[in-house]
Structure formats: C-alpha cells, structure tokens
Amino acid sequence: MTRHRASQPRRTVAVVGAGAAGTMVAIELCGTAALRRSALDLVLIDPAPEAGRGTAYATTDPRHRLNVPAGNMSCRADEPGHFVRWLCRHGSPEATAADFVERYRYGAYLADTLGRAVIAAHGTVTVRRLRSRATGCRWQGGTARLELADGTALDADCVVLATGPGPSPVAWAPPALRASDRFVAAPWAPGSLDAALSTGCTDDVLLIGTGLTAVDVALRLDRPGRTVHAVSRGGRLPQVHALAPLPAAECADPLHGLPLAGLRAAVRRHIGRVLRAQGDWRPALDGLRPLTAQLWGALSAEDRAAFLEQDSTLWNVHRHRMPPVTAEAVSRMRRMRRLRSYAGQVASVRARPDGSLAVTVALAGTGEARELSVGWVVNCTGPKTLLKDTTDPLWRGLFDAGSAVPGPVGMGVATDEGRLRDAGGRAVLPLWTLGATRRGELWETTAVPEIRVQAEAVARAVLGHLSVQAPTPRVVRRRPRDGSGLPLSTHDEAAAAYDSGLDLLLKAQAGAVHKFRRAARLDPGFALAHAALALTGRECEADVDVLGALAAARRAARERADARERSWVEAVTCRIEGTGADKALLRHLDSHPGDMLALATAVPGIALSGLQDRGGPTALRVVERTRAAHPEHWFPTSLLAFLIQDSGRHDEAAALAEQALAAEPASGHALHTLAHVDYACGRHRSGRDRIDRWLDSRPYLGGTHDTHLAWHAALHELALGDEAAVRRRWNTQLAPAHVRGIRALTESCTLLWRIRLAGGRWDVPPADDVLDVVEPDLLERPATAYTALHAAIAFAAAGDVPGLRRLHAHARSAAGARREVVAPLCEALEHFVEERWGKAADGLETVIPVLGGVGGSDPQREVVDESLLYALIAAGRHEAARARLEERLDRAPSPYDQRRLALLPPRSTSPPGP
C-alpha cells in the first residue's frame, strides 16, 4: 500500500476566536482530520498574540489560579490526565490532579498542545493564524465570506464561532460613572488597572460584583493602606474548594421532569442527606453536575427565568468556588479589613474635586445607604449573557441577517447540537458555536469539562459535513502485512517500522519502542503503533507517555481500523486500565490466534508480564493453539518452552528452546528459557558461558533484554562464588553507567542486595548510585506489584527506612498483591535493615507463601527467600535455615547453598529436656 496523499480538494475551516474554546476546536480538528486523512486548511482568527489564552488565561499574575483542580482541566475529553502529565513534563514533576495551578500555565498548556497537534497533522492539515478580528460573516451559497477588521476577507467552507463570553454589561452604571475616567469597564483589558497599580497609589477601590472575577481583581489590587470594597446584589463571595475533596454523590431522588419548585425541594433534600452523611455539601453539588444541562433543558421558559432571578446567584456562589490558596489570601485581606463586601447596588456617583469618586451604595434589605470614597470603580459583574443585545459587529450582523437567533430566555444563541439555527429554526448553514454562546441551552457551558466535549463534537460535525459535501474517492489499495501475515491499516513505511519493532520485541532485543514510535510518527492514525507504545510503556516501564499513547490508539481505532485492530486496542485498554484485562486479551486471541503481540502479552517471558494465570493451563492452551495454527513460526515454540520449564519439565523445555533457536537464532525468548533451565538444574558454569556467547555475538545495548540476560549470568556467577566475575559483570554491564530506569531497579538493585546477602570480600557498591538513575515514580508510586517488590528491595539495599515506610503506605492504599504482599514485605525489610533479625524472619516467612501474586519468575522472587535465609541465620535460627537449604538442594544442586549449609553449626545432639 503506497503512502497516502489526500486527493480530495482542500477545504477551509475558519475558527473565530483562539481562546480556550477555539484552541480546543483547532486541536480536535487537526487530530481528527489527520486520522481521517482529510485535507484541511484551518484558519484561526483572533487579534491576541498567542493562541490558547483568551481573556481567562492571559493573566501573568501568579496569584490568579485555576478555580478547578488540574485533574479536571485536560483539553482532551478522552485523556483526563493530559494536563497533569503536561505539568509534570514542564517544570512541575510533583504536580497532582488535586493542584490548583496558575492560570497562565494553562494558557501555555493549550498553546503547546495546539502546536504539537499542528506538527502531528503536518501534510494533511495546514494551520494559519490571522491576527485580526472578524467583523462580519455573509453567505454566498454554501461558502462564508468573513470580513476582517483590517479590511481583508476570508472565504471558508465552514465557520466555528468560539468568541467566548461577551464583555461585562455596564447598563447598571449611572451615566456619571460611565463617563468617568476612573471607571474601569473591562478589568482584563491590557493596562486597564495600571493607574490603580501605580507606585505609591493607595486610593480605595470599589468592585461591582463579588464573584471570581472580583476575587482576582481584589488580589491584584491589594496593598497596605488600601481598602478594596466589593458590592453585589447578594454580597456573597464564592465558596471554597475542599482541601481534600470527597467523591461526588449521586442524588437518590428522581429529578428529571420536575418543575422548578419540585427541583428546589429535591436538591435541598439531596444536599441535606449528603451533609449529614459526609459533613460536606460539596459532593452533593458535584453529583448534580452531569445532570445540569438535562435538568435545565427540561425546565419551562418561565421556570428558567425564575431560576435566573431567584436562584442563579446562590448556585454560582457554591458551584464556582475559590481554590483554597486563593481563599486563604482573601480571608487574610478580610481579617486585616482590606477587603469589605456589601449586599446592595450603586445608587449614585459624583466626582470629587480631587478626581476621586463618591459612590453611594444602597444596602439591600436595610433601607440604608453608605457613601464610599474611592479612586476607581471596577466592573466585575461577569460576562454578558444576552447576546441579542451585543454590539459586536460579527454577532450583530448574524442576528440582523437571520443567520442566528437568541437562545432560551434570551441567553446566547439557539443551536442544534452547536450548529446555529436560523430565523426559520433550521440548522442549515455550516456554522457552529460552542462555550458561553450556548448558555441559554445548557446553562453550565463555560468550564473546561463542558467545552472540551463540545469541541470534540463540533470538530467531528464539521469534518462530517465536509465529507458529505466532497466525499473522498474510494480507492482500494493493498494493505501491508506484519511478519505473521496479518493486515495493517497503514501505509508501507509505517508498517515496516511497526513490523521491525514487533520483530525486535518477539526476539527479546532492544529497540522495539523506537520502532513503534517511528511508526506512530509516520502515520498518526495507525492504531496498532500507538497501542504497542502504550503496552510496552506499561509492561516494560519504557519511556512512553502510556495514557497519551493509549488515547491516541483509541482515537485512531475509532477512525481507521479493522475488527482485529479494534479488538486489540480494546484489549490493551483493559490491560492498562485494569478492568477485565485477561478476559479481553483471551477474547481477542480466541478470534485472532495468529496475533503474535497478543500472544507475547498473554504468556510470560522476558518482555511482557503475561496473564494472571501465568504458567497455568490457560496460558498453555493459548500457546498450543497458536503453535498448531502456525507450526512454522518459531515464536510460539519459544514461549511453550518457557511455560514448560516453569512447570519443572526442564529437559523437554530445553529441547523446544533449542528447536526455536534453530529456526530463529536471534530468539531471545528461547535463550531466556535455557537460562532458567540451566539455573534450575544447577548448570551454572555452562549456563553462564551460554549467555556470554549470546551477549558477545551482538552489541551490548543495555536495553531491557540484554540487561536481564546479564543479570541471569550474574546469578550463575554468584552461585559459583566467583566474586571477580560478578565484579567484572557489574562494572561492564549492570552498573548505573549501563542501566537506567526499570532495569536498574529490577536487575541492578536486586543484584546489589544479593551480593550483600552472599557476604564475601567485595565491598558492595552503594545502592544510592543506582537509585539516582531510577525514575522517582517507579520507587515511590509503582504501578504494579512486580515493580513494587523490587522498589522495596532497592530501598532495603540503600538502607532507606523512610523510603520503605512511604512504599508501605502506597502499597497499603492499593489493591491486590501490592497490599497483600508488598506492604508486609516492606515491614519485614524495615526490620531487616535495622537488624531486628527475628522480626525480619517472621515477616518474611509470612510473605513467602503469597509471593507468586507479584508476578515475575522464580529466580526473581528468590531474592525474598535469600533474605529470609540471611535473617534466619543472623537470628540464630540455624535449624530453620538448614531445613530451607536442604529443601533447595533437593530441588537443584547449588555450590552456594552447599557452602552455606556447611557453615551452619552442627545439629545439636543434646537430649531433649524434661
């Protein structure tokens, strides 16, 4: 299949507004058009110097924080953690989903994400920025002509209006105030607050409004000697987010179809129940969020108007909350009397001779008035919702032409799922909008969780419209195939890179991740390449954005994949998310037994972790079925050899491994099987030599598989008591200079611990040097029990008791083997490090029976048994140590175990006591 070049005529989509909403639409258009191979010219029209900021995120004041936790601020609906991962990669490695970060950082995130989307879509989508303002939109047939403020015009096939919230209304202001140069109508306009912020100025300020805008402006204007007054009808400041938020609580009462009075009563009951049960009202309100648009849409026009008049202020105060750090700053201002709020409204304004303003505020409910002497009055009343009254020439022209009509209760515009309705109620023009302009229909529509969903829907609708207007000619091309003969939904170049990566992975050689990454870069719509990246990142702890790759795989599978590829992406998704992983994988293999990557995932080996039933009948059945279907392929034979050796059939396993090696001399899985067989049978010298011949036959790359085989060779050398050989191998293959990441943890650290347990004359290299090349998350927040076990050994090797305690807390909060095996192991190793040998032995003995739950192979888990033997001997429990050593020697010869057994004191011959 030759590489695809989009052959249909290029179509133009104009996005008016490049703030958060417009940027999210552009990101989705780039991504989806690239996946569909839809040739597109995308034009963003906005006078702002940078996309992604708009009004909300243009501030550079670090006191201005997002009022939503970072975990809810991803711009991608299918990647909830996207923003948090971006923060971790851009200067905040400790960022969490609960953080309230600076708003300017979110603007940078949107701009960066758009830039990456543009690069990824290069060749399919071109993107231009027009630093101007759209002032008109006229339709000529099916084409829009956008008139720009600089006198130019742009023709577009589709238009998306992402103009954001309208300017704050000023109709409430008396004429004298509107005419004053001390009135700031738009506090976010560049330079609007410069005079009030000038050096030495301490004049008081009056803010009209007490919502989140007023809070931000108050923080910016705060200084010693100044009082910031804030007045609104209710006088309420926003509520505060909880420091440790509780999960959202669903409402137990049916809410749909209730009139406003019934809805009020049901919501109050819901909040009361949650408050009594959890001591916090916030989970109750958060539980209503998914229902808000539906409940609003079900209300009559009269009930909606009544809600706006009677309930909206109370709703907004509790729904749109301050971050805790902001609330603390506001509380400090109030305690120091530098911020005062009032319920009321401006009654009159007069100018004083010194230029200041005397503002009379009529206080609500008291009949009293208070005169305030202030240097400035700042309009913080929030965005305008009645778009029909706008003075914006673009929207004014659309209303006048009948291309747009007001939305419910006059707010925003009327749409059909975002597509504008005209004066006849029809949605026929290729004209869409999102965000604040849909407030009349949705009520809650200005927060990122709502906007990102709308952005995705608008992008898909726009591209769907274009495909209907100019369908792409259907061209049947030969699909490339992987090494097993399975077809791939991509072009030849990407298929070759993917197949090369798959071949390296099956052979247990380094470089597979690089090949998969290249395949994904060559074809961003190649689902299998993204899925392979996600899988290897998760299973092999490779340097991959696992969740990002998984989301890319799912998007690509949705747009362009066959049934097998979609099934495989679903199986990888279940594996990474931990939901029905084995069932999905086995279901996929039942339908597609020739999928070698799926087989490698199901059966444990040197690369991937396998089914939970690692060496059991299910894994054996899967391998035998695939081997029967593909008798000529060496890979199922190598996996069958590994499974058989795991069950103790060593001679048969060795014969199969040799057979696989004869068919494919580069089969690392087959060599790995022989390494296990040699170790289990006590053939340490010949086993070590076999591995060295293999490693010497190719460049030592220090990747996952080379390092693991070198570790196997080191175990042979430890068993032989060859300290000089272990020293050489450490220096040339396993020291931090050669190993990083997960392999430094699972191979290098465990080898250091085994060297310590073995004693001898060699000073053990410091484990801290190894830990320096291990990512902190692998140690502190390991995602699997297998990784967590090795993290515990690493902390023990470094003598890091606080690290063991942190890992213990992490394991206790997890489920499965991390909780049942790793947590008690951490406690036992803490006793070990602090030389409480009896308690260490007791703890390790409780872990041994359940150790299989962490995964890995017998030689990998053997490190716990080695630790127990050391603790037993150090505690003076020689008979228990003797029994364990004799049992091991019954299974396989070992010079190491023979030496330890010989060093134990002879059995006591004293007669038993009375």
Short mmCIF file of C-alpha atoms in Angstrom, two decimals, residues 319-631:
data_model
loop_
_atom_site.label_atom_id
_atom_site.label_comp_id
_atom_site.label_asym_id
_atom_site.label_seq_id
_atom_site.Cartn_x
_atom_site.Cartn_y
_atom_site.Cartn_z
CA ARG A 319 -20.81 25.91 42.08
CA HIS A 320 -17.89 28.17 41.04
CA ARG A 321 -15.52 28.01 44.01
CA MET A 322 -12.23 29.53 45.00
CA PRO A 323 -9.07 27.44 45.27
CA PRO A 324 -8.01 27.01 48.91
CA VAL A 325 -4.86 29.09 48.44
CA THR A 326 -6.93 31.93 46.96
CA ALA A 327 -9.48 31.66 49.75
CA GLU A 328 -6.69 31.95 52.32
CA ALA A 329 -5.43 35.16 50.69
CA VAL A 330 -8.97 36.57 50.59
CA SER A 331 -9.54 35.62 54.22
CA ARG A 332 -6.32 37.39 55.18
CA MET A 333 -7.47 40.55 53.36
CA ARG A 334 -10.81 40.44 55.19
CA ARG A 335 -9.19 39.89 58.60
CA MET A 336 -7.00 42.93 58.00
CA ARG A 337 -10.05 44.92 56.85
CA ARG A 338 -8.50 45.43 53.42
CA LEU A 339 -11.46 43.73 51.73
CA ARG A 340 -15.08 44.51 52.60
CA SER A 341 -18.13 43.16 50.85
CA TYR A 342 -21.68 44.50 50.80
CA ALA A 343 -25.08 43.35 49.58
CA GLY A 344 -26.58 46.21 47.63
CA GLN A 345 -26.24 48.23 44.47
CA VAL A 346 -24.81 51.53 43.28
CA ALA A 347 -27.37 54.30 43.73
CA SER A 348 -25.38 57.34 42.62
CA VAL A 349 -21.89 58.55 41.79
CA ARG A 350 -20.36 62.02 41.88
CA ALA A 351 -16.88 63.22 41.17
CA ARG A 352 -14.89 64.90 43.93
CA PRO A 353 -12.62 67.88 43.24
CA ASP A 354 -9.50 65.70 43.76
CA GLY A 355 -10.66 63.38 41.00
CA SER A 356 -11.84 60.57 43.28
CA LEU A 357 -15.40 59.31 43.25
CA ALA A 358 -18.08 59.43 45.93
CA VAL A 359 -20.21 56.34 45.39
CA THR A 360 -23.47 55.86 47.25
CA VAL A 361 -24.35 52.20 47.79
CA ALA A 362 -27.94 51.32 48.67
CA LEU A 363 -27.64 48.39 51.09
CA ALA A 364 -30.05 45.53 50.42
CA GLY A 365 -32.80 44.82 52.94
CA THR A 366 -31.96 47.68 55.30
CA GLY A 367 -33.15 50.82 53.53
CA GLU A 368 -29.78 52.34 54.43
CA ALA A 369 -27.13 53.82 52.18
CA ARG A 370 -23.38 54.10 52.57
CA GLU A 371 -21.11 56.55 50.80
CA LEU A 372 -17.70 55.28 49.79
CA SER A 373 -14.82 57.48 48.69
CA VAL A 374 -12.80 55.55 46.11
CA GLY A 375 -10.20 56.23 43.48
CA TRP A 376 -11.66 53.76 40.99
CA VAL A 377 -14.76 51.71 40.33
CA VAL A 378 -14.08 48.40 38.59
CA ASN A 379 -16.78 46.48 36.73
CA CYS A 380 -16.57 42.82 37.85
CA THR A 381 -20.17 41.85 37.09
CA GLY A 382 -19.25 38.89 34.91
CA PRO A 383 -19.82 38.19 31.22
CA LYS A 384 -22.82 39.35 29.29
CA THR A 385 -25.28 36.53 28.64
CA LEU A 386 -27.89 38.30 26.49
CA LEU A 387 -26.08 38.03 23.18
CA LYS A 388 -29.02 39.52 21.29
CA ASP A 389 -28.12 42.92 22.77
CA THR A 390 -24.49 42.68 21.71
CA THR A 391 -22.65 45.48 19.97
CA ASP A 392 -20.14 43.04 18.47
CA PRO A 393 -20.43 43.60 14.69
CA LEU A 394 -19.98 39.93 13.84
CA TRP A 395 -22.82 38.69 16.02
CA ARG A 396 -24.91 41.79 15.31
CA GLY A 397 -24.70 41.07 11.59
CA LEU A 398 -25.68 37.41 12.06
CA PHE A 399 -28.75 38.38 14.11
CA ASP A 400 -29.77 41.06 11.63
CA ALA A 401 -29.43 38.64 8.71
CA GLY A 402 -31.47 35.94 10.47
CA SER A 403 -28.49 33.56 10.47
CA ALA A 404 -28.62 33.48 14.28
CA VAL A 405 -31.44 33.80 16.79
CA PRO A 406 -31.38 34.18 20.57
CA GLY A 407 -31.26 31.07 22.71
CA PRO A 408 -33.68 30.20 25.53
CA VAL A 409 -34.55 33.12 27.86
CA GLY A 410 -32.58 35.33 25.51
CA MET A 411 -29.21 33.93 26.53
CA GLY A 412 -26.66 33.01 23.88
CA VAL A 413 -27.94 31.61 20.60
CA ALA A 414 -30.16 28.74 19.52
CA THR A 415 -28.34 25.72 18.07
CA ASP A 416 -28.82 22.14 17.02
CA GLU A 417 -26.01 20.46 19.00
CA GLY A 418 -23.83 23.51 18.41
CA ARG A 419 -24.87 24.24 14.81
CA LEU A 420 -26.61 27.61 14.65
CA ARG A 421 -30.31 27.74 13.94
CA ASP A 422 -31.56 30.50 11.66
CA ALA A 423 -34.70 32.61 11.91
CA GLY A 424 -36.70 29.72 10.47
CA GLY A 425 -35.50 27.35 13.18
CA ARG A 426 -33.33 25.38 10.75
CA ALA A 427 -29.66 24.45 11.17
CA VAL A 428 -28.60 24.55 7.52
CA LEU A 429 -25.57 26.83 7.39
CA PRO A 430 -22.18 25.20 8.11
CA LEU A 431 -21.83 27.48 11.11
CA TRP A 432 -21.13 26.20 14.63
CA THR A 433 -20.50 27.67 18.04
CA LEU A 434 -19.56 26.42 21.49
CA GLY A 435 -18.90 27.55 25.02
CA ALA A 436 -20.52 30.64 26.51
CA THR A 437 -22.77 31.24 23.49
CA ARG A 438 -24.70 28.04 24.34
CA ARG A 439 -25.52 29.07 27.90
CA GLY A 440 -29.21 29.55 27.18
CA GLU A 441 -29.45 25.91 26.09
CA LEU A 442 -27.09 24.29 28.58
CA TRP A 443 -26.66 26.74 31.49
CA GLU A 444 -23.35 25.10 32.51
CA THR A 445 -21.19 25.54 29.41
CA THR A 446 -18.21 27.73 30.26
CA ALA A 447 -15.97 25.30 32.17
CA VAL A 448 -13.28 23.20 30.50
CA PRO A 449 -15.00 19.81 31.12
CA GLU A 450 -18.00 21.01 29.10
CA ILE A 451 -16.05 22.92 26.44
CA ARG A 452 -13.72 20.02 25.59
CA VAL A 453 -16.70 17.72 24.92
CA GLN A 454 -18.31 20.38 22.74
CA ALA A 455 -15.01 20.97 20.90
CA GLU A 456 -14.73 17.30 20.01
CA ALA A 457 -18.35 17.17 18.85
CA VAL A 458 -18.01 20.33 16.75
CA ALA A 459 -14.81 19.08 15.08
CA ARG A 460 -16.44 15.78 14.16
CA ALA A 461 -19.55 17.55 12.88
CA VAL A 462 -17.50 19.95 10.73
CA LEU A 463 -15.45 17.15 9.19
CA GLY A 464 -18.59 15.06 8.69
CA HIS A 465 -20.21 17.96 6.83
CA LEU A 466 -17.16 18.40 4.62
CA SER A 467 -17.01 14.70 3.79
CA VAL A 468 -20.63 14.77 2.64
CA GLN A 469 -20.06 17.89 0.55
CA ALA A 470 -16.94 16.48 -1.11
CA PRO A 471 -16.65 12.72 -0.50
CA THR A 472 -13.20 11.23 -0.88
CA PRO A 473 -12.99 8.88 -3.89
CA ARG A 474 -12.78 5.31 -2.68
CA VAL A 475 -9.51 3.78 -3.76
CA VAL A 476 -8.87 0.12 -2.99
CA ARG A 477 -5.22 -0.43 -2.09
CA ARG A 478 -3.31 -3.47 -0.98
CA ARG A 479 -2.83 -3.38 2.76
CA PRO A 480 0.64 -4.18 4.09
CA ARG A 481 1.02 -7.12 6.48
CA ASP A 482 3.10 -7.83 9.54
CA GLY A 483 5.55 -10.72 9.90
CA SER A 484 2.71 -13.08 10.80
CA GLY A 485 0.73 -12.19 7.70
CA LEU A 486 -1.88 -10.04 9.47
CA PRO A 487 -3.05 -6.93 7.55
CA LEU A 488 -2.24 -3.46 8.90
CA SER A 489 -4.32 -0.29 8.46
CA THR A 490 -1.47 1.99 7.45
CA HIS A 491 0.94 2.68 4.63
CA ASP A 492 4.05 0.67 3.75
CA GLU A 493 6.61 2.86 5.50
CA ALA A 494 4.81 2.90 8.85
CA ALA A 495 4.03 -0.81 8.53
CA ALA A 496 7.72 -1.59 8.01
CA ALA A 497 8.69 0.34 11.15
CA TYR A 498 5.97 -1.36 13.18
CA ASP A 499 6.87 -4.83 11.94
CA SER A 500 10.52 -4.20 12.75
CA GLY A 501 9.55 -3.21 16.30
CA LEU A 502 7.36 -6.28 16.64
CA ASP A 503 10.19 -8.49 15.42
CA LEU A 504 12.59 -6.99 17.99
CA LEU A 505 10.06 -7.45 20.77
CA LEU A 506 9.42 -11.09 19.87
CA LYS A 507 13.16 -11.76 19.73
CA ALA A 508 13.65 -10.02 23.11
CA GLN A 509 16.03 -7.48 21.63
CA ALA A 510 16.37 -3.77 22.34
CA GLY A 511 14.92 -1.04 20.12
CA ALA A 512 11.26 -2.04 19.78
CA VAL A 513 9.95 1.15 21.40
CA HIS A 514 11.96 3.30 19.00
CA LYS A 515 10.46 1.45 16.03
CA PHE A 516 6.90 1.71 17.36
CA ARG A 517 7.40 5.41 17.98
CA ARG A 518 8.65 5.88 14.44
CA ALA A 519 5.61 4.05 13.04
CA ALA A 520 3.27 6.28 15.03
CA ARG A 521 5.11 9.37 13.85
CA LEU A 522 4.97 8.27 10.22
CA ASP A 523 1.23 7.62 10.49
CA PRO A 524 -0.53 9.30 13.46
CA GLY A 525 -3.67 7.34 12.53
CA PHE A 526 -2.01 3.92 12.88
CA ALA A 527 -3.80 2.48 15.90
CA LEU A 528 -1.53 -0.54 16.39
CA ALA A 529 1.61 1.59 16.63
CA HIS A 530 0.11 3.72 19.41
CA ALA A 531 -1.24 0.61 21.18
CA ALA A 532 2.19 -1.06 21.04
CA LEU A 533 3.77 2.05 22.54
CA ALA A 534 1.20 2.13 25.34
CA LEU A 535 1.65 -1.57 26.04
CA THR A 536 5.45 -1.53 26.14
CA GLY A 537 5.41 1.62 28.24
CA ARG A 538 3.09 -0.03 30.75
CA GLU A 539 4.58 -3.51 30.76
CA CYS A 540 8.27 -2.75 30.26
CA GLU A 541 8.30 0.65 32.02
CA ALA A 542 9.68 2.17 28.79
CA ASP A 543 9.94 5.95 28.43
CA VAL A 544 6.46 6.36 26.97
CA ASP A 545 3.51 8.57 27.81
CA VAL A 546 1.36 5.48 28.33
CA LEU A 547 -2.01 7.18 28.76
CA GLY A 548 -1.32 9.55 25.88
CA ALA A 549 -0.37 6.67 23.59
CA LEU A 550 -3.44 4.73 24.69
CA ALA A 551 -5.73 7.68 23.95
CA ALA A 552 -4.11 8.08 20.53
CA ALA A 553 -4.67 4.38 19.84
CA ARG A 554 -8.33 4.61 20.77
CA ARG A 555 -8.87 7.71 18.63
CA ALA A 556 -7.13 6.08 15.69
CA ALA A 557 -9.06 2.81 16.10
CA ARG A 558 -12.32 4.74 16.13
CA GLU A 559 -11.48 6.50 12.87
CA ARG A 560 -9.49 3.91 10.91
CA ALA A 561 -9.01 0.29 11.94
CA ASP A 562 -10.33 -3.15 11.11
CA ALA A 563 -12.06 -5.52 13.55
CA ARG A 564 -8.82 -7.19 14.68
CA GLU A 565 -7.12 -3.88 15.35
CA ARG A 566 -10.10 -2.52 17.28
CA SER A 567 -10.23 -5.72 19.32
CA TRP A 568 -6.53 -5.43 20.13
CA VAL A 569 -6.82 -1.77 21.16
CA GLU A 570 -9.70 -2.74 23.45
CA ALA A 571 -7.56 -5.50 24.99
CA VAL A 572 -4.66 -3.09 25.57
CA THR A 573 -7.06 -0.56 27.08
CA CYS A 574 -8.42 -3.13 29.52
CA ARG A 575 -4.89 -4.19 30.43
CA ILE A 576 -3.70 -0.66 31.17
CA GLU A 577 -6.87 0.41 32.96
CA GLY A 578 -7.01 -2.85 34.94
CA THR A 579 -10.60 -3.75 34.02
CA GLY A 580 -11.20 -7.28 32.75
CA ALA A 581 -7.69 -7.41 31.28
CA ASP A 582 -7.36 -11.19 30.95
CA LYS A 583 -10.87 -11.67 29.60
CA ALA A 584 -10.36 -9.06 26.90
CA LEU A 585 -6.98 -10.50 25.95
CA LEU A 586 -8.24 -14.08 25.75
CA ARG A 587 -11.32 -12.98 23.81
CA HIS A 588 -9.02 -11.30 21.30
CA LEU A 589 -6.80 -14.37 21.00
CA ASP A 590 -9.84 -16.62 20.55
CA SER A 591 -10.77 -14.60 17.48
CA HIS A 592 -7.22 -13.88 16.27
CA PRO A 593 -4.87 -16.69 17.40
CA GLY A 594 -2.19 -15.56 14.96
CA ASP A 595 -1.67 -12.20 16.67
CA MET A 596 1.89 -12.67 17.96
CA LEU A 597 1.96 -9.44 20.01
CA ALA A 598 -1.19 -10.53 21.80
CA LEU A 599 0.38 -13.94 22.41
CA ALA A 600 3.52 -12.29 23.83
CA THR A 601 1.31 -10.25 26.13
CA ALA A 602 -0.61 -13.28 27.36
CA VAL A 603 2.33 -15.58 28.07
CA PRO A 604 5.08 -14.54 30.50
CA GLY A 605 8.56 -14.29 29.14
CA ILE A 606 11.39 -11.82 29.15
CA ALA A 607 9.40 -8.85 27.81
CA LEU A 608 5.76 -8.70 28.93
CA SER A 609 4.12 -9.84 32.15
CA GLY A 610 1.52 -12.37 30.98
CA LEU A 611 -1.89 -13.43 32.25
CA GLN A 612 -2.65 -13.64 35.95
CA ASP A 613 -2.71 -17.41 35.37
CA ARG A 614 0.92 -17.03 34.36
CA GLY A 615 2.07 -20.57 33.91
CA GLY A 616 -1.25 -22.28 34.25
CA PRO A 617 -3.43 -24.22 31.85
CA THR A 618 -4.92 -21.13 30.20
CA ALA A 619 -1.55 -19.79 29.05
CA LEU A 620 -0.53 -23.26 27.92
CA ARG A 621 -3.76 -23.69 25.95
CA VAL A 622 -3.28 -20.33 24.22
CA VAL A 623 0.30 -21.14 23.18
CA GLU A 624 -0.51 -24.65 21.95
CA ARG A 625 -3.43 -23.39 19.88
CA THR A 626 -1.31 -20.69 18.24
CA ARG A 627 1.53 -23.15 17.67
CA ALA A 628 -0.86 -25.56 15.99
CA ALA A 629 -2.18 -22.77 13.74
CA HIS A 630 1.36 -21.55 12.91
CA PRO A 631 3.64 -24.57 13.20
#
